PDB file of C-alpha atoms in Angstrom:
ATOM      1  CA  UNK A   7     215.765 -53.335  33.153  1.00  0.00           C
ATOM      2  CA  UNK A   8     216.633 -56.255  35.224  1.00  0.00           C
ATOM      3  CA  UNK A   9     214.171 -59.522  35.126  1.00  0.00           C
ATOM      4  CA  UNK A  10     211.361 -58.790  37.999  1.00  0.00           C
ATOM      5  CA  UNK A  11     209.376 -61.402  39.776  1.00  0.00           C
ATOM      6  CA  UNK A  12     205.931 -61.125  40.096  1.00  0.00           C
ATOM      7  CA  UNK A  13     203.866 -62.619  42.408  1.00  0.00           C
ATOM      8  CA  UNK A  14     200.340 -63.044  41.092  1.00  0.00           C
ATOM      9  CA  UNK A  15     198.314 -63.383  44.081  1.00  0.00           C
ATOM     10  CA  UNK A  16     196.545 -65.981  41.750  1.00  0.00           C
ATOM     11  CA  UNK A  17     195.097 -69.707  43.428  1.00  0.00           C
ATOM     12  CA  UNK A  18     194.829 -71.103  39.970  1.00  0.00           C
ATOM     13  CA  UNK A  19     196.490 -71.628  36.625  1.00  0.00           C
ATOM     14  CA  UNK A  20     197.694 -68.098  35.372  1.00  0.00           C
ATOM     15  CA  UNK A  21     196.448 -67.855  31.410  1.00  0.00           C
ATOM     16  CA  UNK A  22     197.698 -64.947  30.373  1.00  0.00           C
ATOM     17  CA  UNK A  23     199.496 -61.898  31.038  1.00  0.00           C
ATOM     18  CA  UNK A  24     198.947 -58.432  29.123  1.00  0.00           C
ATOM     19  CA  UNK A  25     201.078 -55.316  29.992  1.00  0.00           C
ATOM     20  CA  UNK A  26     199.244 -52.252  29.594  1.00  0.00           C
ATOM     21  CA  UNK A  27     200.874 -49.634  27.004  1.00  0.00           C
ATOM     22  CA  UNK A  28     203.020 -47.185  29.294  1.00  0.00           C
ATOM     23  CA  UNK A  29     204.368 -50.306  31.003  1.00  0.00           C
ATOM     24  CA  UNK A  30     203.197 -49.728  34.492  1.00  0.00           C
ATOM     25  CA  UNK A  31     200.632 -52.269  34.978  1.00  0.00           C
ATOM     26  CA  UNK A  32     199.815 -56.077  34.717  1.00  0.00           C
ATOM     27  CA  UNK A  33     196.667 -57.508  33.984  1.00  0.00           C
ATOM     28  CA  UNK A  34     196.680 -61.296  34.462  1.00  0.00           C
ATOM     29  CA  UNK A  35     193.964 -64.233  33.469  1.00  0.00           C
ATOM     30  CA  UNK A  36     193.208 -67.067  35.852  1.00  0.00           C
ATOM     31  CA  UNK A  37     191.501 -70.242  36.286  1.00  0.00           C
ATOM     32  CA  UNK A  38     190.875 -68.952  39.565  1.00  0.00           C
ATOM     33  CA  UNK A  39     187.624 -66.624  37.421  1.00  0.00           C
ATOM     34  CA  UNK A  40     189.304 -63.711  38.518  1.00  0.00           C
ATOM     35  CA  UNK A  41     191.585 -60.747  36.722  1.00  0.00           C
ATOM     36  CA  UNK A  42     194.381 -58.997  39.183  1.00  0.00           C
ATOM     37  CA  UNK A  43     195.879 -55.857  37.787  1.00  0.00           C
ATOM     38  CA  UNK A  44     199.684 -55.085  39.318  1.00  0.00           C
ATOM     39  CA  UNK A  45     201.762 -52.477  39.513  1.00  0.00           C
ATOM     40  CA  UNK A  46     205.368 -52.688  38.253  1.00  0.00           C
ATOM     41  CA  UNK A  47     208.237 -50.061  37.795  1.00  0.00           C
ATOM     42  CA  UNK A  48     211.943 -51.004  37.422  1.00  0.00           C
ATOM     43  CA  UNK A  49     212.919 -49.642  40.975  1.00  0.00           C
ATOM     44  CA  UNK A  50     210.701 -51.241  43.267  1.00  0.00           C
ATOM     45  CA  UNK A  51     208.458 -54.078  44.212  1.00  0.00           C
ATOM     46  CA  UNK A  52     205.403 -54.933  42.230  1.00  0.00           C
ATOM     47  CA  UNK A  53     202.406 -53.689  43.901  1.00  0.00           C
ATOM     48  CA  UNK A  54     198.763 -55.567  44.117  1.00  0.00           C
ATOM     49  CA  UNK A  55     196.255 -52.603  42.697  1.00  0.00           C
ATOM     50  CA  UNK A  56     192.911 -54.361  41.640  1.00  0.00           C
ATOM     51  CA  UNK A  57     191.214 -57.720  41.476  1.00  0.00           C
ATOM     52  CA  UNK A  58     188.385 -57.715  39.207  1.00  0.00           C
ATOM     53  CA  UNK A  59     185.391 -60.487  39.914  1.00  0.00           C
ATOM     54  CA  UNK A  60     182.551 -61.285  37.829  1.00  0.00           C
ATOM     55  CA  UNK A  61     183.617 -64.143  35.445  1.00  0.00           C
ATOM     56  CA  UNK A  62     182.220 -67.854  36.703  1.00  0.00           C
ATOM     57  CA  UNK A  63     184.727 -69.613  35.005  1.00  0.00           C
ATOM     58  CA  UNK A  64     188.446 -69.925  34.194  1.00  0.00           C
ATOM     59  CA  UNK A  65     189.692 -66.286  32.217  1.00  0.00           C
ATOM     60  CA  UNK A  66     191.481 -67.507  29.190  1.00  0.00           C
ATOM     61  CA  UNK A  67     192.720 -63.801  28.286  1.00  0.00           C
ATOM     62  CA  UNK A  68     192.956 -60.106  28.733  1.00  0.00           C
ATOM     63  CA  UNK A  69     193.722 -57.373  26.559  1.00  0.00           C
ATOM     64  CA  UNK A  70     194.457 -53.335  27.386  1.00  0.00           C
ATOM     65  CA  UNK A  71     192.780 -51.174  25.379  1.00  0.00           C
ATOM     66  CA  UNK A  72     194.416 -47.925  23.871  1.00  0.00           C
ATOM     67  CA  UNK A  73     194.893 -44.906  26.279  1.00  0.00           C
ATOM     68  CA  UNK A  74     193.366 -42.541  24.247  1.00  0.00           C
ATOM     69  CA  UNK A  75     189.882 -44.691  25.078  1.00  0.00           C
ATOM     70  CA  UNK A  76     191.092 -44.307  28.545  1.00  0.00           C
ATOM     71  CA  UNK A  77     192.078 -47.200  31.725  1.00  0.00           C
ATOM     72  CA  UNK A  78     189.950 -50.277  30.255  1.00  0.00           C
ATOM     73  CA  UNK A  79     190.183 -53.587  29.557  1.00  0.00           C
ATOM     74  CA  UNK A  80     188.712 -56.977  28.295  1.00  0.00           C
ATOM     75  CA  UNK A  81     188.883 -60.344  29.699  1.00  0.00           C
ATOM     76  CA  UNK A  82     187.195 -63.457  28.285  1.00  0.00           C
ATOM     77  CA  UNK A  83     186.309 -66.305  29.952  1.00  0.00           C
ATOM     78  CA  UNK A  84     185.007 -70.094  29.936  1.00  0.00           C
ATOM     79  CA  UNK A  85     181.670 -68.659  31.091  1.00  0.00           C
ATOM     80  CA  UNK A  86     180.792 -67.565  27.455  1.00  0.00           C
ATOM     81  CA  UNK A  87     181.163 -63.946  28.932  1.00  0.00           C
ATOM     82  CA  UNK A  88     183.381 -60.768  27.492  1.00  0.00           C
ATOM     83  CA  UNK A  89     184.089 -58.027  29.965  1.00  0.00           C
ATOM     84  CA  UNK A  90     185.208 -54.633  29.738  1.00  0.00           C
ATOM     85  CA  UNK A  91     186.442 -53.307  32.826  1.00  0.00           C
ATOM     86  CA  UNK A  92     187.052 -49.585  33.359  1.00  0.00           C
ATOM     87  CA  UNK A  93     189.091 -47.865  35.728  1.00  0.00           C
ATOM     88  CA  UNK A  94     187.504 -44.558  37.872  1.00  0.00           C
ATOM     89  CA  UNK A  95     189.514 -43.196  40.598  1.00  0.00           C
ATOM     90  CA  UNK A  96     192.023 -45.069  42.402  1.00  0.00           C
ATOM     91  CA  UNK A  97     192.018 -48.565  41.097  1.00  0.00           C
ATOM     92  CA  UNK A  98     188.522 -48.575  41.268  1.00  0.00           C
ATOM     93  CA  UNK A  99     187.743 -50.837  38.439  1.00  0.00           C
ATOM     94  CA  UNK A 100     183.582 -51.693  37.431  1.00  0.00           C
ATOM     95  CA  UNK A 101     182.171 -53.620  34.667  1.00  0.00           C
ATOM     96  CA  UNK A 102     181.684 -51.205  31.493  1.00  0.00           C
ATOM     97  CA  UNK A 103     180.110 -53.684  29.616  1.00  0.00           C
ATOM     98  CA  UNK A 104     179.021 -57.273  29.581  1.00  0.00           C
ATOM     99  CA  UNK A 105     178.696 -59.700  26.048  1.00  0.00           C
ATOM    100  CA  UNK A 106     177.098 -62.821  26.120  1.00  0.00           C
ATOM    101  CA  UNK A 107     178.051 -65.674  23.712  1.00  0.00           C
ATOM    102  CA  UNK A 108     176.330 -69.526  23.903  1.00  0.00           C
ATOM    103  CA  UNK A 109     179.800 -71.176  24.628  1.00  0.00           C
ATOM    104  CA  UNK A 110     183.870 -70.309  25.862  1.00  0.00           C
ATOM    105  CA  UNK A 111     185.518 -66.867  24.492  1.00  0.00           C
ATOM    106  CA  UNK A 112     189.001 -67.993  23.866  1.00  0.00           C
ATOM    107  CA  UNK A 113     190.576 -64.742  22.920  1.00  0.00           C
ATOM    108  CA  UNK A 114     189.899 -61.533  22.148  1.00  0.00           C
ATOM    109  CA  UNK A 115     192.280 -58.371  20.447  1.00  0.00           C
ATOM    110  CA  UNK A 116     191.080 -54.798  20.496  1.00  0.00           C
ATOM    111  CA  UNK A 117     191.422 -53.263  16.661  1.00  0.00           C
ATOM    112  CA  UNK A 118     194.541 -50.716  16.287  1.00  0.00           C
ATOM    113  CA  UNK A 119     192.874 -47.756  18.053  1.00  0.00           C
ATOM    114  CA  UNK A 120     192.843 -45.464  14.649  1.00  0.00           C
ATOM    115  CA  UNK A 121     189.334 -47.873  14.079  1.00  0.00           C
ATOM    116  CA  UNK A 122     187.657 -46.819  17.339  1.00  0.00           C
ATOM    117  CA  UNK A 123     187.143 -48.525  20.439  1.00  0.00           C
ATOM    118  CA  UNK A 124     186.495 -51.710  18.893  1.00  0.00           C
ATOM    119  CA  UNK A 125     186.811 -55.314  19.998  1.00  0.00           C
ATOM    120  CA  UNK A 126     186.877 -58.794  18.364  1.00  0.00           C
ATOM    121  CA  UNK A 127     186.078 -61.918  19.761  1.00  0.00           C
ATOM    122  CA  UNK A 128     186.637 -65.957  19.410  1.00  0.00           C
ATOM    123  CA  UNK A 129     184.484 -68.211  20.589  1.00  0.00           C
ATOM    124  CA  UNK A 130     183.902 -71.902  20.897  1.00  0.00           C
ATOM    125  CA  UNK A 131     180.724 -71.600  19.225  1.00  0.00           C
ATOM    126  CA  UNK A 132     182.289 -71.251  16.206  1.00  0.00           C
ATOM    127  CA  UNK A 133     181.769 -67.471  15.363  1.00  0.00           C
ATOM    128  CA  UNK A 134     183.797 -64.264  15.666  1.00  0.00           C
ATOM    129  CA  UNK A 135     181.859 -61.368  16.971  1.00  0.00           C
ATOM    130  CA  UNK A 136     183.065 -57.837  16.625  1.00  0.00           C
ATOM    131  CA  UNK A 137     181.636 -54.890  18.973  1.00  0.00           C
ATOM    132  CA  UNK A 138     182.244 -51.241  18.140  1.00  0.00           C
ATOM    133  CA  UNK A 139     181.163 -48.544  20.451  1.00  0.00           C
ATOM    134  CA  UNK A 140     179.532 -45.434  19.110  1.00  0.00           C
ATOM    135  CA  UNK A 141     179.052 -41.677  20.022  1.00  0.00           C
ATOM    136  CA  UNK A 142     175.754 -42.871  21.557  1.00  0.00           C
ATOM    137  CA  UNK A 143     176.968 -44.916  24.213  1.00  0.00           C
ATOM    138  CA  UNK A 144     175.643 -48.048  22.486  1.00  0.00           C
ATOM    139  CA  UNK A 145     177.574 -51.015  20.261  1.00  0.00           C
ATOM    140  CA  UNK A 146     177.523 -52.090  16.746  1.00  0.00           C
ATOM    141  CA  UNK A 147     177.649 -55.713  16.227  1.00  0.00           C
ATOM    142  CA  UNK A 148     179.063 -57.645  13.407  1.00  0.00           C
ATOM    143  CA  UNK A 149     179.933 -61.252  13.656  1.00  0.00           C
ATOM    144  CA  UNK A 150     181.545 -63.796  11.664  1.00  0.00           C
ATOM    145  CA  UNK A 151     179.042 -66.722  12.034  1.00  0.00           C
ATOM    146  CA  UNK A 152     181.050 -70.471  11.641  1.00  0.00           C
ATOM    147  CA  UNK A 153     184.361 -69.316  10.933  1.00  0.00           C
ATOM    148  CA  UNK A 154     185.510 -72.056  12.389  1.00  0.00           C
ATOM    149  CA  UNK A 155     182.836 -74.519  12.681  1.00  0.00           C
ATOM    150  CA  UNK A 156     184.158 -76.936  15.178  1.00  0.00           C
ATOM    151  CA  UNK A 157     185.707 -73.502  17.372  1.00  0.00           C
ATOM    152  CA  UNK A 158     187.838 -70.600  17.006  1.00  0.00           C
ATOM    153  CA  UNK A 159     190.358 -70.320  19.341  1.00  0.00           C
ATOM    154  CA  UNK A 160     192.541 -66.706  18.592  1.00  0.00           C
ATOM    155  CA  UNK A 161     191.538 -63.466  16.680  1.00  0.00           C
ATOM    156  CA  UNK A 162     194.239 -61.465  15.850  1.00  0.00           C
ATOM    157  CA  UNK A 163     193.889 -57.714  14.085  1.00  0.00           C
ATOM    158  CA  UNK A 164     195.656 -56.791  10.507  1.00  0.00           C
ATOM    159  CA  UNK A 165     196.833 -53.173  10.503  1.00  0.00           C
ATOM    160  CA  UNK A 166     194.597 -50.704   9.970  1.00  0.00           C
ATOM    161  CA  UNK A 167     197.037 -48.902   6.794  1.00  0.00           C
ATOM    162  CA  UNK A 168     196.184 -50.807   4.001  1.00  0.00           C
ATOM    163  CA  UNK A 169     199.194 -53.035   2.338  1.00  0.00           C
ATOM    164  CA  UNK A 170     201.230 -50.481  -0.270  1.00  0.00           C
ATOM    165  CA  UNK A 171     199.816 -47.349   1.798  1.00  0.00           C
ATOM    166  CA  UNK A 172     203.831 -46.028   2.393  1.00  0.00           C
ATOM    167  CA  UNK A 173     204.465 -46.643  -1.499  1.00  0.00           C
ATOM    168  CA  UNK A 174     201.626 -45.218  -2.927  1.00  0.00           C
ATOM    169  CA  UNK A 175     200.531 -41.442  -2.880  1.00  0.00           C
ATOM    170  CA  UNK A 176     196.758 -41.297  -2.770  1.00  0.00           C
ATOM    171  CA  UNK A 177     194.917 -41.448   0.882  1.00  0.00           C
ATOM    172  CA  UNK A 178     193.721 -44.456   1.767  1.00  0.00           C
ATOM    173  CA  UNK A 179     190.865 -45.286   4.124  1.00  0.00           C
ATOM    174  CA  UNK A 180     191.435 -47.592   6.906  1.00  0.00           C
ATOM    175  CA  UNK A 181     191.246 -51.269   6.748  1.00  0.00           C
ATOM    176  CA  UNK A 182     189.346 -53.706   8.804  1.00  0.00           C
ATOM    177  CA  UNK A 183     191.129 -57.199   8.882  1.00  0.00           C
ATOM    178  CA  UNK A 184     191.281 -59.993  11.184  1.00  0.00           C
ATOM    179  CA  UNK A 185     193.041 -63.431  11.167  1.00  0.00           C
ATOM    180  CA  UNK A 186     191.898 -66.063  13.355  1.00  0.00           C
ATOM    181  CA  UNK A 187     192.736 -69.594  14.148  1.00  0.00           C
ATOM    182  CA  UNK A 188     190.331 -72.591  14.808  1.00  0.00           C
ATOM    183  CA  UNK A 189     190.204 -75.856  16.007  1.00  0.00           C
ATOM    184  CA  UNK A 190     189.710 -77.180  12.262  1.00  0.00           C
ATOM    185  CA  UNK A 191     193.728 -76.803  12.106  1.00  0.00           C
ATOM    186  CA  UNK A 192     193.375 -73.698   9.383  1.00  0.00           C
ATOM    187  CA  UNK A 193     193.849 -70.168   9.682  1.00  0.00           C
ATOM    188  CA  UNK A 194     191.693 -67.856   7.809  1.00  0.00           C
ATOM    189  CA  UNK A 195     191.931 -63.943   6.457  1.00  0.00           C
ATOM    190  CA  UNK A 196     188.778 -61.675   6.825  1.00  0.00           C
ATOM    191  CA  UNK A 197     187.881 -58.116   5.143  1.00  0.00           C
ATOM    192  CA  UNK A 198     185.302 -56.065   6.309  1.00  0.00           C
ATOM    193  CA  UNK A 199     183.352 -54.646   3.057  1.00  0.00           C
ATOM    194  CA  UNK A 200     180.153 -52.827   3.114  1.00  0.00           C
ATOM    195  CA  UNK A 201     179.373 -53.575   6.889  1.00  0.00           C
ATOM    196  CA  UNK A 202     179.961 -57.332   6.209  1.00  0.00           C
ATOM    197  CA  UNK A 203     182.887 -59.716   6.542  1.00  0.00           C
ATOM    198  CA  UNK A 204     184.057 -61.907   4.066  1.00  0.00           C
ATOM    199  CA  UNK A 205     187.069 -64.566   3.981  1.00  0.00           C
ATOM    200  CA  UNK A 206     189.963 -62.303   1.981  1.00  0.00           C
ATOM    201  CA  UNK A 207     191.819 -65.387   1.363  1.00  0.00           C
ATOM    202  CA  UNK A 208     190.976 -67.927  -1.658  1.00  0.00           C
ATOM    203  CA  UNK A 209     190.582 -70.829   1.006  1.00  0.00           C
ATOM    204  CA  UNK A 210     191.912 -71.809   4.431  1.00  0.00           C
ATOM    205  CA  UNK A 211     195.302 -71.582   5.198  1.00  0.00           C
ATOM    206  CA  UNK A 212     196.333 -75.074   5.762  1.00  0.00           C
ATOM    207  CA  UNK A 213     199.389 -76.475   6.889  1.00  0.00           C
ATOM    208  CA  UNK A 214     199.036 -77.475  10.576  1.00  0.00           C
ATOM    209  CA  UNK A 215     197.892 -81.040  11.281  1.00  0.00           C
ATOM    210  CA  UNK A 216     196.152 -79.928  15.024  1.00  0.00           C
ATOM    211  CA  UNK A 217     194.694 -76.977  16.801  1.00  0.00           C
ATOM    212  CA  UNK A 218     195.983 -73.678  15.783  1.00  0.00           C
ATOM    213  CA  UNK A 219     196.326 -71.915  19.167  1.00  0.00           C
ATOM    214  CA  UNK A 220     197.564 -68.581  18.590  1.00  0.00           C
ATOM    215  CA  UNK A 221     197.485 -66.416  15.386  1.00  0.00           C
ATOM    216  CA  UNK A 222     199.386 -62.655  15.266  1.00  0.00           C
ATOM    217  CA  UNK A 223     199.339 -60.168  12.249  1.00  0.00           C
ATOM    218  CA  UNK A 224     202.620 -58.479  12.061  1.00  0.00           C
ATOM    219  CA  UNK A 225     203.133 -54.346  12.048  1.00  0.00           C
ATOM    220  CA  UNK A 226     203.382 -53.882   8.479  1.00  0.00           C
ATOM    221  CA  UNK A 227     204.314 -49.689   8.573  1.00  0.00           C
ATOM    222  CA  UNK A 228     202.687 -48.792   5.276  1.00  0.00           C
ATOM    223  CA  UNK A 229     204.821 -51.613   3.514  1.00  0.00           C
ATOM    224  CA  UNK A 230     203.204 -53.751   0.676  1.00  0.00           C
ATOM    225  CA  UNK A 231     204.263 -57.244   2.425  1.00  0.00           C
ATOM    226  CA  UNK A 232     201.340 -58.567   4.841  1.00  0.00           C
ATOM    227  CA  UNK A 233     202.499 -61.433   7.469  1.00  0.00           C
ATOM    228  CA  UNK A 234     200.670 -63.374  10.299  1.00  0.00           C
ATOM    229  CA  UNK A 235     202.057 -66.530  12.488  1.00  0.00           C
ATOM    230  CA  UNK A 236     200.274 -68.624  13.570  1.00  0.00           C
ATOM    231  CA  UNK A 237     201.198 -71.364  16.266  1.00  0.00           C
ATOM    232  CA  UNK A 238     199.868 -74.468  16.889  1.00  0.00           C
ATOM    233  CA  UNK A 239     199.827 -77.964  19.064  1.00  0.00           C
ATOM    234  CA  UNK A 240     201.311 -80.035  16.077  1.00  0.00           C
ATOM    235  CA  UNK A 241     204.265 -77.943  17.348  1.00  0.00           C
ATOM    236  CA  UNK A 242     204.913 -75.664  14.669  1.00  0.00           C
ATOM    237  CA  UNK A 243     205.296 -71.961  14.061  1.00  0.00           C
ATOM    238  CA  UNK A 244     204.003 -71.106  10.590  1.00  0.00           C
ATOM    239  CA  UNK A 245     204.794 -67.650   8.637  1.00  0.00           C
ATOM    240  CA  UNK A 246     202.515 -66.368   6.602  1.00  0.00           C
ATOM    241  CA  UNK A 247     202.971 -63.808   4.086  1.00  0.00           C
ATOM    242  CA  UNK A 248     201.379 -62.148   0.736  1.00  0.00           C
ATOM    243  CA  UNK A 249     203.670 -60.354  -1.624  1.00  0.00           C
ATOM    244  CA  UNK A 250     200.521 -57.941  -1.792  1.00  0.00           C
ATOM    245  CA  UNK A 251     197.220 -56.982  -1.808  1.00  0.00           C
ATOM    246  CA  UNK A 252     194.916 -59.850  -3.360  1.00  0.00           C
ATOM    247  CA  UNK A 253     198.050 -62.077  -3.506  1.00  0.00           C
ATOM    248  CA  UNK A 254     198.117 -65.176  -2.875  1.00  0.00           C
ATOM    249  CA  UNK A 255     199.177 -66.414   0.944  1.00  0.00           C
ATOM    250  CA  UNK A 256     202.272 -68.638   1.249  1.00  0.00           C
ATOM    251  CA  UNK A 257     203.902 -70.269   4.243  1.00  0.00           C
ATOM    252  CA  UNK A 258     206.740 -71.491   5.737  1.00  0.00           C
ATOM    253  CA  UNK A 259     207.484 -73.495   8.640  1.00  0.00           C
ATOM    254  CA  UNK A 260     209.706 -71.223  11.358  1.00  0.00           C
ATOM    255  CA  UNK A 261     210.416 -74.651  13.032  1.00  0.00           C
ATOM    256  CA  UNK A 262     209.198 -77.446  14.447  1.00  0.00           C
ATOM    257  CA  UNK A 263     209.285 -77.340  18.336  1.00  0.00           C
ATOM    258  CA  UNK A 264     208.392 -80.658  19.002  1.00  0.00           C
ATOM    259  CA  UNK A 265     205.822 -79.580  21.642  1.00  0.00           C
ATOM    260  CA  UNK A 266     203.095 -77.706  21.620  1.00  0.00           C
ATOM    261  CA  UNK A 267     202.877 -73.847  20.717  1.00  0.00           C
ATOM    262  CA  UNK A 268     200.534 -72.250  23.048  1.00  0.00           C
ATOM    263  CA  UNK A 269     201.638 -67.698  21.955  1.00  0.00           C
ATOM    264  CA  UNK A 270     203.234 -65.864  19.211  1.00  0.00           C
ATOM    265  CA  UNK A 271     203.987 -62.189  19.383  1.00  0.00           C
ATOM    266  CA  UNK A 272     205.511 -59.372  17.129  1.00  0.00           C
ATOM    267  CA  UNK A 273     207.646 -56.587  18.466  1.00  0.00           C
ATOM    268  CA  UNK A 274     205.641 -52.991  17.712  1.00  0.00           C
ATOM    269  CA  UNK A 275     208.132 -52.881  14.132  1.00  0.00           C
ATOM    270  CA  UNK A 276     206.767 -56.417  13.281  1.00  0.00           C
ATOM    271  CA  UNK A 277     210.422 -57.386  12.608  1.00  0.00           C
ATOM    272  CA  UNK A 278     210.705 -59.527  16.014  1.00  0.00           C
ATOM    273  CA  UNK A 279     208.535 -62.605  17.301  1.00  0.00           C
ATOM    274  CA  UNK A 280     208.261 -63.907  20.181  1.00  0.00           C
ATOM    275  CA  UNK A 281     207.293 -67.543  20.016  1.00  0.00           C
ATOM    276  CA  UNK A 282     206.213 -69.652  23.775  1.00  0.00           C
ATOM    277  CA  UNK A 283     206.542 -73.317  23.334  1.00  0.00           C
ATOM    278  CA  UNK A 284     205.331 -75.989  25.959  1.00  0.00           C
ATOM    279  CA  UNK A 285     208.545 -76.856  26.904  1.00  0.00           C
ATOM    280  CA  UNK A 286     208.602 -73.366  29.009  1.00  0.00           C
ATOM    281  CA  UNK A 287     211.045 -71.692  26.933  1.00  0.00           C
ATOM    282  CA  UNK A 288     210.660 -68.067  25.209  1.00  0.00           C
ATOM    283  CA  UNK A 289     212.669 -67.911  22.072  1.00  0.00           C
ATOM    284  CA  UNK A 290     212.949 -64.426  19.675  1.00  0.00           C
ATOM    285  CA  UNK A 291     213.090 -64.610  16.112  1.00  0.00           C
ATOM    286  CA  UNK A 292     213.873 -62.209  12.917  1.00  0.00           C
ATOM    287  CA  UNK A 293     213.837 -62.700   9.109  1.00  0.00           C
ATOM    288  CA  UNK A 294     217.184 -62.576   7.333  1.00  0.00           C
ATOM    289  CA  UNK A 295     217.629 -60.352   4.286  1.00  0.00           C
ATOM    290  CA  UNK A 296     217.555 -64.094   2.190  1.00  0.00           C
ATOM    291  CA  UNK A 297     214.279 -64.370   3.921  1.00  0.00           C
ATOM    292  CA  UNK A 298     215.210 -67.570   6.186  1.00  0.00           C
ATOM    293  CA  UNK A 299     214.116 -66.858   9.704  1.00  0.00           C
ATOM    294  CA  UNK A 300     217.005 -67.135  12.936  1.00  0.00           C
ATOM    295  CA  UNK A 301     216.685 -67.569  16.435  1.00  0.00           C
ATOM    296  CA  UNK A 302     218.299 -64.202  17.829  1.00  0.00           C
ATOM    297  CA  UNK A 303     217.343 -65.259  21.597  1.00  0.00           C
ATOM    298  CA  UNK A 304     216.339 -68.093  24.361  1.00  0.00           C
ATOM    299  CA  UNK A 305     214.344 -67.150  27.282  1.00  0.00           C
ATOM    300  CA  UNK A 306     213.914 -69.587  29.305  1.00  0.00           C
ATOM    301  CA  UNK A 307     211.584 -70.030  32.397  1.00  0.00           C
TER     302      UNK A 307
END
């Protein structure tokens, strides 16, 4: 499929840009406090479908949920608001739900859909609150209070098979996992155990000297090796990785970009990232069989 231009229809700084899982649709985040949902297909035009108001500040992010929770998704904003937006009939898109925090939601990630319609979320305020909807309409609330004092700015999901699952011949039950990032410069591994969550690393994960901006588990398929990068303004790319469960985390620098990392991003087989640096270039990345990680690809803008 060739490259396709899109024009936004956005007046403001575009944030981010989520495609939803067939493919078909853009969701994009703007300073302009709105979210505009696009059509795409590889034939024709894109094509303007929705433009969803009720933010009062800049949207940092959006997220599609998974289709088997049907057309929704979550934006977060500056306001200290989380939305989830659901589609009825011909683009017609209302507010599903509205969360309140005291400061900025930086980013949000909705869990791998085998955990339910579930959604976590970063905020400025320090904590990470995660909202699960039950068969009563209503949510359960757990949150992650000062997980990053000074602010969390990404939440990324672990998978929900639990490391070793492939190799090993009992049934397990799901996990619940989450990595974030914060403006403390760490990175930090939570379990959910007995309705509460708890750090599942022996301390912070430190080796970036500023703001971690982004933080992304990897698909692990069942295998015992766990791995998140994280991405940060000191310019590096960081790779994460524990041999296996209860392990001990080690990382290693991908590179050094000399500019600000703002997004990092595995392909579905978690063998791919995609790394977006500030000087407006996409590169693609894979691990060796010596374990040394190569640039396979340069994108750039």
């Amino acid at each position: 499929m060739p490259p396709q231009k899109i024009e936004t229809g956005h007046n403001d700084e575009v944030h981010d840009v989520s495609m939803d899982y067939y493919g078909k649709r853009v969701a994009m985040a703007s300073s302009d406090s709105t979210v505009r949902i696009i059509g795409v297909s590889s034939n024709t035009t894109s094509q303007h479908l929705a433009t969803l108001t009720g933010h009062r500040g800049p949207v940092w992010q959006v997220s599609w949920a998974h289709p088997k929770f049907g057309s929704a998704l979550a934006s977060c904003s500056y306001d200290g608001k989380v939305i989830i937006w659901k589609e009825g009939n011909h683009s017609d898109w209302s507010q599903f739900h509205v969360f309140d925090h005291k400061s900025s939601v930086n980013s949000i990630a909705w869990a791998p859909h085998e955990l339910g319609f579930c959604l976590a979320c970063a905020s400025s305020d320090g904590s990470i609150s995660v909202y699960t909807a039950q068969s009563d309409g209503s949510w359960e609330t757990t949150k992650i209070d000062q997980a990053h004092p000074v602010g969390v700015t990404s939440v990324t999901w672990g998978p929900p098979t639990a490391p070793g699952a492939l190799v090993g011949s009992e049934l397990l039950e799901p996990v619940q996992k989450l990595a974030s990032g914060g403006c403390d410069n760490t990175v930090k591994i939570w379990k959910l155990t007995n309705g509460n969550w708890k750090m599942d690393c022996s301390s912070a994960l430190q080796m970036h000297t500023e703001w971690v901006r982004d933080v992304a588990w990897a698909p692990n398929l069942g295998l015992p090796k766990s791995t998140v990068a994280s991405a940060s303004q000191d310019g590096k790319v960081v790779i994460w990785t524990a041999a296996k469960e209860g392990d001990k985390w080690e990382g290693k620098v991908l590179k050094d970009f000399k500019t600000p990392v703002w997004r990092v991003s595995w392909s579905l087989t978690g063998n791919l990232l995609a790394v977006a640096s500030g000087d407006n270039d996409v590169t693609l990345w894979n691990e060796a069989d010596d374990g040394m990680w190569q640039e396979v690809n340069k994108i750039d803008q």
